[in-house]
Structures are given as C-alpha cells and as structure tokens.
Amino acid sequence: MKVIVIGAHSSVGEFVVSKLMENGYTSCAVVSDENQIDLLKKRGATEVVLYDEGILPTLFHGYDAAIYLTGVNPKAKTGRTVMVDHESVIETVKEAEKQGVKRFVMMSAIMANEAAGDDSREIGAKEMPDELLRQSNLTYTIVQPGAFTDKPGNGKISAGETLDSNELEISHEDIAEVLVMSLETEGTFNKTFEVAEGDTVITKALSSL
C-alpha cells in the first residue's frame, strides 16, 4: 500500500513516517518547508514533497491511502478546544476522493464533537472536516486523541467512541502507531473514536472497536 502523509513534519508525523517504513509501506511525506526534507527522508519516507497549493490537483495520483494530521495544539489541555484547519482538510478530502484514494485516516481533535450546545465558532469549525469526511465515499477513520505527551510509547491504549475521563493523554509515538495500524484494521473502517494511553495492546484495541 502506498500512503501519503499530510503534516509529516509534525512531531506525530515524524513517527508516522518511521512506522510506515517499519511496517513495509511506501510513503510520501508532504512538508511545508524544504529544510524538513532531509529529516523526513532519514525517518524513512520513500518520497518527500514540498507542499504548494498548485500540486494538490495531482498530489494523490498513484496513492492508495492518506494519513492527515490536523493542526492540533499539543499544549491545549485546557478544555481541549484545539483548532483544526477545516478548510484545508475539506479541500484535501475532496481531492483525495477525486484522485482515487480509497483509505483516509485523519487525526482530528478529541473534542471535535463537543459543538452541541456550544456557541463557539472555533469548536463548530472543528466539526466540519469530520462530518465531510464521514459523508465522502472514502473508507475513513477519524481518530480523536488525548493531549499529547513526550513520553516514550508503550504500545498500549484505550480506544472507544467516547472515553470517560477528563485527563486523557497519549504519547506522540503511540498515536502515530494508532494511525498506521488503522490503515488495514477493519475494526476502524468508517469509525470515529477517541484514543488515549491505556492497558490494551494497540492492535487488539483497534480490532475490538
């Protein structure tokens, strides 16, 4: 499977690229700065592309799947009302679908569905890309992570439609593993779920969704 990674230059994205290589995938890392190209190649990207709006109409040609990392603020533990660049997500989903991508795994925000009863425009905007992706013809997976930590990953998580805690956290490495393992785990197909550190091995937690 050939996988394109949007947002590969982020802390999570670097782990995603490494784990794609470790699991035998061909990957294309999309970055926003040419200074990030060498690093992503060292992390295992088969190809690295410098993003420009002009390349979007052909960016996904030849790729089977996409992993999209939204603009989540890792420091936003308070209320977890993180921002998502919804216009960019929507445009990317439409192009991926048009260009023949079958799988689309998106790292969203853990409280992306909290808009019910809330008048915040920012929170409302977070719902839009998730909903558009759910309405597309892509086989989607929307992962809503807890607040990020710099702890080493231990390969164990909790995952579910909703997680009952106000102190949800997950390491960069473990959320990257979740995103990569979701590509071919049927239990995650057309699902939206929250994920945080826990006691269940990642593959087992995803298979049981």
PDB file of N, CA and C in Angstrom, residues 1-4 58-67 92-105 133 136-140 183:
ATOM      1  N   MET A   1       0.840  -1.201   0.000  1.00  0.00           N
ATOM      2  CA  MET A   1       0.000   0.000   0.000  1.00  0.00           C
ATOM      3  C   MET A   1       0.874   1.250   0.000  1.00  0.00           C
ATOM      4  N   LYS A   2       0.510   2.204  -0.865  1.00  0.00           N
ATOM      5  CA  LYS A   2       1.251   3.466  -0.943  1.00  0.00           C
ATOM      6  C   LYS A   2       0.470   4.540  -0.168  1.00  0.00           C
ATOM      7  N   VAL A   3       1.142   5.162   0.788  1.00  0.00           N
ATOM      8  CA  VAL A   3       0.470   6.063   1.724  1.00  0.00           C
ATOM      9  C   VAL A   3       1.083   7.459   1.659  1.00  0.00           C
ATOM     10  N   ILE A   4       0.244   8.459   1.537  1.00  0.00           N
ATOM     11  CA  ILE A   4       0.717   9.839   1.555  1.00  0.00           C
ATOM     12  C   ILE A   4       0.385  10.451   2.916  1.00  0.00           C
ATOM     13  N   THR A  58      -2.949  17.029  -8.298  1.00  0.00           N
ATOM     14  CA  THR A  58      -2.326  15.762  -8.734  1.00  0.00           C
ATOM     15  C   THR A  58      -1.603  15.060  -7.580  1.00  0.00           C
ATOM     16  N   LEU A  59      -1.683  15.606  -6.393  1.00  0.00           N
ATOM     17  CA  LEU A  59      -0.880  15.126  -5.266  1.00  0.00           C
ATOM     18  C   LEU A  59      -1.127  13.658  -4.927  1.00  0.00           C
ATOM     19  N   PHE A  60      -2.371  13.192  -5.070  1.00  0.00           N
ATOM     20  CA  PHE A  60      -2.721  11.846  -4.606  1.00  0.00           C
ATOM     21  C   PHE A  60      -2.657  10.776  -5.702  1.00  0.00           C
ATOM     22  N   HIS A  61      -2.296  11.179  -6.911  1.00  0.00           N
ATOM     23  CA  HIS A  61      -2.250  10.200  -8.002  1.00  0.00           C
ATOM     24  C   HIS A  61      -1.297   9.056  -7.662  1.00  0.00           C
ATOM     25  N   GLY A  62      -1.794   7.825  -7.764  1.00  0.00           N
ATOM     26  CA  GLY A  62      -0.956   6.664  -7.515  1.00  0.00           C
ATOM     27  C   GLY A  62      -0.910   6.208  -6.061  1.00  0.00           C
ATOM     28  N   TYR A  63      -1.597   6.920  -5.178  1.00  0.00           N
ATOM     29  CA  TYR A  63      -1.574   6.541  -3.758  1.00  0.00           C
ATOM     30  C   TYR A  63      -2.888   5.865  -3.357  1.00  0.00           C
ATOM     31  N   ASP A  64      -2.771   4.873  -2.496  1.00  0.00           N
ATOM     32  CA  ASP A  64      -3.927   4.102  -2.052  1.00  0.00           C
ATOM     33  C   ASP A  64      -4.584   4.702  -0.814  1.00  0.00           C
ATOM     34  N   ALA A  65      -3.785   5.389  -0.002  1.00  0.00           N
ATOM     35  CA  ALA A  65      -4.291   5.855   1.298  1.00  0.00           C
ATOM     36  C   ALA A  65      -3.640   7.175   1.677  1.00  0.00           C
ATOM     37  N   ALA A  66      -4.330   7.896   2.555  1.00  0.00           N
ATOM     38  CA  ALA A  66      -3.779   9.145   3.081  1.00  0.00           C
ATOM     39  C   ALA A  66      -3.927   9.155   4.597  1.00  0.00           C
ATOM     40  N   ILE A  67      -2.904   9.680   5.258  1.00  0.00           N
ATOM     41  CA  ILE A  67      -2.992   9.971   6.692  1.00  0.00           C
ATOM     42  C   ILE A  67      -2.865  11.479   6.833  1.00  0.00           C
ATOM     43  N   THR A  92      -8.587  18.897   0.989  1.00  0.00           N
ATOM     44  CA  THR A  92      -7.768  17.700   0.827  1.00  0.00           C
ATOM     45  C   THR A  92      -8.632  16.452   0.667  1.00  0.00           C
ATOM     46  N   VAL A  93      -9.680  16.343   1.451  1.00  0.00           N
ATOM     47  CA  VAL A  93     -10.588  15.192   1.343  1.00  0.00           C
ATOM     48  C   VAL A  93     -11.208  15.125  -0.048  1.00  0.00           C
ATOM     49  N   LYS A  94     -11.657  16.266  -0.552  1.00  0.00           N
ATOM     50  CA  LYS A  94     -12.281  16.293  -1.885  1.00  0.00           C
ATOM     51  C   LYS A  94     -11.296  15.856  -2.965  1.00  0.00           C
ATOM     52  N   GLU A  95     -10.045  16.325  -2.876  1.00  0.00           N
ATOM     53  CA  GLU A  95      -9.058  15.966  -3.885  1.00  0.00           C
ATOM     54  C   GLU A  95      -8.660  14.491  -3.774  1.00  0.00           C
ATOM     55  N   ALA A  96      -8.518  13.996  -2.560  1.00  0.00           N
ATOM     56  CA  ALA A  96      -8.164  12.586  -2.369  1.00  0.00           C
ATOM     57  C   ALA A  96      -9.222  11.684  -2.996  1.00  0.00           C
ATOM     58  N   GLU A  97     -10.472  12.012  -2.755  1.00  0.00           N
ATOM     59  CA  GLU A  97     -11.578  11.228  -3.299  1.00  0.00           C
ATOM     60  C   GLU A  97     -11.575  11.287  -4.824  1.00  0.00           C
ATOM     61  N   LYS A  98     -11.392  12.483  -5.366  1.00  0.00           N
ATOM     62  CA  LYS A  98     -11.405  12.681  -6.811  1.00  0.00           C
ATOM     63  C   LYS A  98     -10.270  11.914  -7.486  1.00  0.00           C
ATOM     64  N   GLN A  99      -9.116  11.813  -6.805  1.00  0.00           N
ATOM     65  CA  GLN A  99      -7.929  11.216  -7.411  1.00  0.00           C
ATOM     66  C   GLN A  99      -7.774   9.727  -7.115  1.00  0.00           C
ATOM     67  N   GLY A 100      -8.784   9.113  -6.507  1.00  0.00           N
ATOM     68  CA  GLY A 100      -8.796   7.664  -6.400  1.00  0.00           C
ATOM     69  C   GLY A 100      -8.275   7.054  -5.118  1.00  0.00           C
ATOM     70  N   VAL A 101      -8.020   7.873  -4.102  1.00  0.00           N
ATOM     71  CA  VAL A 101      -7.606   7.326  -2.802  1.00  0.00           C
ATOM     72  C   VAL A 101      -8.779   6.553  -2.190  1.00  0.00           C
ATOM     73  N   LYS A 102      -8.495   5.393  -1.587  1.00  0.00           N
ATOM     74  CA  LYS A 102      -9.563   4.571  -1.005  1.00  0.00           C
ATOM     75  C   LYS A 102      -9.656   4.710   0.517  1.00  0.00           C
ATOM     76  N   ARG A 103      -8.487   4.863   1.168  1.00  0.00           N
ATOM     77  CA  ARG A 103      -8.468   4.948   2.642  1.00  0.00           C
ATOM     78  C   ARG A 103      -8.025   6.332   3.081  1.00  0.00           C
ATOM     79  N   PHE A 104      -8.693   6.893   4.072  1.00  0.00           N
ATOM     80  CA  PHE A 104      -8.328   8.214   4.576  1.00  0.00           C
ATOM     81  C   PHE A 104      -8.398   8.161   6.099  1.00  0.00           C
ATOM     82  N   VAL A 105      -7.241   8.260   6.724  1.00  0.00           N
ATOM     83  CA  VAL A 105      -7.153   8.236   8.187  1.00  0.00           C
ATOM     84  C   VAL A 105      -6.815   9.648   8.647  1.00  0.00           C
ATOM     85  N   LEU A 133     -15.780  14.310   5.922  1.00  0.00           N
ATOM     86  CA  LEU A 133     -15.096  13.039   5.669  1.00  0.00           C
ATOM     87  C   LEU A 133     -16.065  11.874   5.841  1.00  0.00           C
ATOM     88  N   SER A 136     -18.139  11.476   2.716  1.00  0.00           N
ATOM     89  CA  SER A 136     -17.444  11.185   1.457  1.00  0.00           C
ATOM     90  C   SER A 136     -17.588   9.703   1.112  1.00  0.00           C
ATOM     91  N   ASN A 137     -17.093   9.335  -0.062  1.00  0.00           N
ATOM     92  CA  ASN A 137     -17.094   7.929  -0.465  1.00  0.00           C
ATOM     93  C   ASN A 137     -15.828   7.208  -0.033  1.00  0.00           C
ATOM     94  N   LEU A 138     -14.968   7.896   0.693  1.00  0.00           N
ATOM     95  CA  LEU A 138     -13.735   7.290   1.185  1.00  0.00           C
ATOM     96  C   LEU A 138     -14.034   6.352   2.349  1.00  0.00           C
ATOM     97  N   THR A 139     -13.251   5.301   2.484  1.00  0.00           N
ATOM     98  CA  THR A 139     -13.307   4.496   3.700  1.00  0.00           C
ATOM     99  C   THR A 139     -12.481   5.248   4.737  1.00  0.00           C
ATOM    100  N   TYR A 140     -13.159   5.864   5.682  1.00  0.00           N
ATOM    101  CA  TYR A 140     -12.493   6.799   6.585  1.00  0.00           C
ATOM    102  C   TYR A 140     -12.246   6.210   7.970  1.00  0.00           C
ATOM    103  N   LEU A 183      -4.793   1.767   9.186  1.00  0.00           N
ATOM    104  CA  LEU A 183      -4.883   1.676   7.734  1.00  0.00           C
ATOM    105  C   LEU A 183      -5.541   0.387   7.271  1.00  0.00           C
TER     106      LEU A 183
END
